[in-house]
Amino acid sequence: MAITVPLPRTPPDGSLVRWYEHELGWATVAGPPVQLVTGLRFDVLELPAEAGRGVLRRMGPATGPVALLGRRMRLLVATGSAEELPGLLDWLEWGGISLDLAVLGADGRMTAPLPPGRDGSGAPDAAVWLRAPAPGREVESSLPALRSAPWGDAGAPCLVRLVAAAAAECHRVRLLSARARRPAAQQLPPQRFASS
């Protein structure tokens, strides 16, 4: 009597890696969790989710792919944007202001969201796509870029507009959260001045 042994199961991360590497051509690092390598095909602009929602309202579809991981939103931008961010913030007169705005560029890692249409892991803070990249299409040409840069496509969304919106929304969120933490203003009695 021959006993058949089932074939080994493909690890769940295997199909995720295949989707990113074969469908999109993006480099991955095996997990768990699977991570996407930044700085090769895209960079990432990362900001608080509340500020990110404001950016999405301002910019509409001109943001390219967008992912959410917990309380942080990640907007994919053209490769090389990470190096441009400090200069752009200075040029836009946001330099030196604490914005809670970060960028992932060369040698960075981003947790890979599940591809659209796949069941989630059930984890409340699992990475998800809000605007997923489209397989079979050159994703990089749709990423926000500097129009004057040699890699910037004239039809791509403008990186300067995106950074300006992100900085303004990060600042707005910071001011609102500081105001919410401040104790209620105490009523002061009216002051009387003596006339001479």
Tab-separated table of C-alpha atoms in Angstrom:
chain	number	residue	atom	x	y	z
A	1	MET	CA	0.000	0.000	0.000
A	2	ALA	CA	1.490	3.320	-1.108
A	3	ILE	CA	1.014	6.366	1.019
A	4	THR	CA	0.755	9.610	-0.861
A	5	VAL	CA	2.153	12.672	0.738
A	6	PRO	CA	0.699	15.997	-0.316
A	7	LEU	CA	3.008	18.468	-1.967
A	8	PRO	CA	4.396	21.125	0.346
A	9	ARG	CA	2.148	24.120	0.649
A	10	THR	CA	3.322	27.369	-0.842
A	11	PRO	CA	3.958	29.830	1.944
A	12	PRO	CA	1.293	32.551	1.953
A	13	ASP	CA	3.963	35.187	1.374
A	14	GLY	CA	5.069	33.364	-1.805
A	15	SER	CA	2.120	34.563	-3.871
A	16	LEU	CA	2.568	38.076	-2.491
A	17	VAL	CA	6.220	38.110	-3.531
A	18	ARG	CA	5.292	36.740	-6.974
A	19	TRP	CA	2.633	39.424	-7.467
A	20	TYR	CA	5.047	42.258	-6.713
A	21	GLU	CA	8.049	40.830	-8.536
A	22	HIS	CA	6.315	39.384	-11.623
A	23	GLU	CA	3.282	41.619	-12.059
A	24	LEU	CA	4.913	44.937	-11.141
A	25	GLY	CA	8.648	44.235	-11.432
A	26	TRP	CA	9.324	45.513	-7.899
A	27	ALA	CA	12.051	44.106	-5.672
A	28	THR	CA	10.960	42.491	-2.418
A	29	VAL	CA	12.533	41.237	0.786
A	30	ALA	CA	11.015	38.040	2.176
A	31	GLY	CA	9.130	38.420	5.443
A	32	PRO	CA	7.140	38.111	7.437
A	33	PRO	CA	6.071	40.675	6.583
A	34	VAL	CA	7.111	40.907	2.953
A	35	GLN	CA	8.706	44.273	2.292
A	36	LEU	CA	9.107	46.325	-0.864
A	37	VAL	CA	12.530	47.817	-1.574
A	38	THR	CA	12.376	51.586	-2.091
A	39	GLY	CA	14.752	53.660	-4.159
A	40	LEU	CA	14.766	51.302	-7.154
A	41	ARG	CA	11.390	51.810	-8.860
A	42	PHE	CA	9.824	54.308	-6.468
A	43	ASP	CA	10.401	56.300	-3.281
A	44	VAL	CA	7.817	56.797	-0.531
A	45	LEU	CA	6.508	59.954	1.100
A	46	GLU	CA	5.192	58.988	4.549
A	47	LEU	CA	2.936	61.113	6.744
A	48	PRO	CA	0.226	60.761	9.404
A	49	ALA	CA	-2.944	59.195	7.986
A	50	GLU	CA	-5.030	62.216	8.995
A	51	ALA	CA	-2.748	64.534	7.017
A	52	GLY	CA	-2.715	62.026	4.162
A	53	ARG	CA	-6.500	62.120	3.900
A	54	GLY	CA	-6.251	65.899	3.501
A	55	VAL	CA	-3.653	65.457	0.752
A	56	LEU	CA	-5.908	62.995	-1.086
A	57	ARG	CA	-8.813	65.479	-0.902
A	58	ARG	CA	-6.604	68.292	-2.235
A	59	MET	CA	-4.821	66.337	-4.953
A	60	GLY	CA	-7.540	63.959	-6.143
A	61	PRO	CA	-6.180	61.167	-8.338
A	62	ALA	CA	-2.878	63.019	-8.928
A	63	THR	CA	-1.061	61.096	-6.208
A	64	GLY	CA	-0.271	57.724	-7.748
A	65	PRO	CA	-0.488	54.586	-5.571
A	66	VAL	CA	-1.233	55.135	-1.871
A	67	ALA	CA	-0.907	52.640	1.006
A	68	LEU	CA	-1.989	52.765	4.628
A	69	LEU	CA	-0.178	51.075	7.520
A	70	GLY	CA	-1.777	51.773	10.878
A	71	ARG	CA	-1.773	55.531	11.428
A	72	ARG	CA	0.706	56.250	8.629
A	73	MET	CA	-0.074	56.867	4.971
A	74	ARG	CA	2.491	56.171	2.277
A	75	LEU	CA	2.385	57.890	-1.088
A	76	LEU	CA	4.556	56.421	-3.814
A	77	VAL	CA	6.637	59.016	-5.659
A	78	ALA	CA	9.258	58.873	-8.404
A	79	THR	CA	12.675	57.422	-7.649
A	80	GLY	CA	15.055	60.154	-6.542
A	81	SER	CA	12.352	62.152	-4.764
A	82	ALA	CA	13.828	61.250	-1.357
A	83	GLU	CA	16.951	63.256	-2.165
A	84	GLU	CA	14.845	66.189	-3.385
A	85	LEU	CA	12.587	66.479	-0.307
A	86	PRO	CA	14.817	68.628	1.972
A	87	GLY	CA	15.496	71.117	-0.831
A	88	LEU	CA	11.837	71.214	-1.834
A	89	LEU	CA	10.736	71.876	1.744
A	90	ASP	CA	13.271	74.722	2.007
A	91	TRP	CA	12.165	76.154	-1.354
A	92	LEU	CA	8.522	75.963	-0.270
A	93	GLU	CA	9.529	77.723	2.990
A	94	TRP	CA	8.715	74.710	5.196
A	95	GLY	CA	12.360	73.987	6.050
A	96	GLY	CA	13.128	73.850	9.767
A	97	ILE	CA	9.484	73.259	10.750
A	98	SER	CA	8.636	69.945	12.420
A	99	LEU	CA	6.142	68.349	10.028
A	100	ASP	CA	6.118	64.591	10.805
A	101	LEU	CA	6.834	64.048	7.127
A	102	ALA	CA	9.318	61.307	6.228
A	103	VAL	CA	10.666	59.841	3.039
A	104	LEU	CA	11.968	56.383	2.149
A	105	GLY	CA	14.497	56.296	-0.648
A	106	ALA	CA	17.534	54.207	-1.561
A	107	ASP	CA	17.899	51.087	0.609
A	108	GLY	CA	14.591	51.771	2.377
A	109	ARG	CA	11.856	49.216	3.043
A	110	MET	CA	8.072	49.460	3.006
A	111	THR	CA	5.702	46.753	4.276
A	112	ALA	CA	3.993	45.250	1.239
A	113	PRO	CA	0.212	45.647	1.302
A	114	LEU	CA	-1.865	42.724	0.086
A	115	PRO	CA	-2.710	42.998	-3.616
A	116	PRO	CA	-6.224	44.238	-4.377
A	117	GLY	CA	-8.929	41.598	-4.105
A	118	ARG	CA	-7.007	39.336	-1.709
A	119	ASP	CA	-8.292	38.533	1.744
A	120	GLY	CA	-6.488	40.361	4.520
A	121	SER	CA	-4.638	38.770	7.387
A	122	GLY	CA	-7.238	40.044	9.822
A	123	ALA	CA	-4.667	42.164	11.629
A	124	PRO	CA	-6.134	45.608	12.365
A	125	ASP	CA	-2.904	47.398	11.439
A	126	ALA	CA	-2.117	45.360	8.307
A	127	ALA	CA	-0.811	47.327	5.327
A	128	VAL	CA	-3.509	47.966	2.706
A	129	TRP	CA	-3.662	49.749	-0.625
A	130	LEU	CA	-5.956	52.765	-0.744
A	131	ARG	CA	-4.979	53.284	-4.389
A	132	ALA	CA	-3.272	50.170	-5.687
A	133	PRO	CA	-0.729	50.053	-8.519
A	134	ALA	CA	-2.108	48.541	-11.716
A	135	PRO	CA	-0.292	45.408	-12.936
A	136	GLY	CA	0.639	45.276	-16.600
A	137	ARG	CA	1.066	49.036	-16.713
A	138	GLU	CA	4.171	51.146	-16.244
A	139	VAL	CA	3.487	52.366	-12.701
A	140	GLU	CA	6.573	54.556	-12.491
A	141	SER	CA	5.404	56.944	-15.230
A	142	SER	CA	2.329	57.811	-13.127
A	143	LEU	CA	4.269	58.670	-9.950
A	144	PRO	CA	4.622	62.289	-8.813
A	145	ALA	CA	7.954	63.631	-10.103
A	146	LEU	CA	9.822	66.858	-10.710
A	147	ARG	CA	8.800	67.833	-14.232
A	148	SER	CA	12.204	69.290	-15.042
A	149	ALA	CA	14.079	66.150	-14.000
A	150	PRO	CA	15.209	63.802	-16.792
A	151	TRP	CA	13.206	60.929	-15.262
A	152	GLY	CA	10.083	63.074	-14.792
A	153	ASP	CA	7.300	62.411	-17.271
A	154	ALA	CA	5.510	65.540	-18.484
A	155	GLY	CA	2.195	63.763	-17.816
A	156	ALA	CA	3.124	62.630	-14.294
A	157	PRO	CA	1.683	64.402	-11.257
A	158	CYS	CA	3.832	67.245	-9.935
A	159	LEU	CA	6.006	66.371	-6.936
A	160	VAL	CA	6.209	70.027	-5.874
A	161	ARG	CA	2.401	70.282	-5.593
A	162	LEU	CA	2.274	67.003	-3.660
A	163	VAL	CA	5.001	68.058	-1.200
A	164	ALA	CA	3.373	71.479	-0.722
A	165	ALA	CA	0.016	69.837	0.054
A	166	ALA	CA	1.647	67.249	2.346
A	167	ALA	CA	3.567	69.914	4.296
A	168	ALA	CA	0.466	72.084	4.727
A	169	GLU	CA	-1.665	69.126	5.867
A	170	CYS	CA	1.014	67.856	8.290
A	171	HIS	CA	1.263	71.353	9.789
A	172	ARG	CA	-2.542	71.643	10.039
A	173	VAL	CA	-2.765	68.273	11.855
A	174	ARG	CA	0.034	69.287	14.229
A	175	LEU	CA	-1.662	72.588	15.086
A	176	LEU	CA	-5.045	70.916	15.627
A	177	SER	CA	-3.586	68.250	17.894
A	178	ALA	CA	-1.696	70.899	19.923
A	179	ARG	CA	-4.906	72.894	20.328
A	180	ALA	CA	-6.788	69.775	21.453
A	181	ARG	CA	-4.147	69.079	24.150
A	182	ARG	CA	-4.222	72.647	25.497
A	183	PRO	CA	-6.378	73.143	28.627
A	184	ALA	CA	-9.481	75.241	28.199
A	185	ALA	CA	-8.736	78.911	28.445
A	186	GLN	CA	-9.612	80.375	31.782
A	187	GLN	CA	-11.900	83.363	31.901
A	188	LEU	CA	-9.910	86.383	33.019
A	189	PRO	CA	-11.679	89.276	34.714
A	190	PRO	CA	-11.732	92.475	32.721
A	191	GLN	CA	-8.845	94.764	33.530
A	192	ARG	CA	-9.468	98.262	34.744
A	193	PHE	CA	-7.030	101.018	34.033
A	194	ALA	CA	-6.729	104.109	36.176
A	195	SER	CA	-6.660	107.336	34.291
A	196	SER	CA	-4.336	110.094	35.367
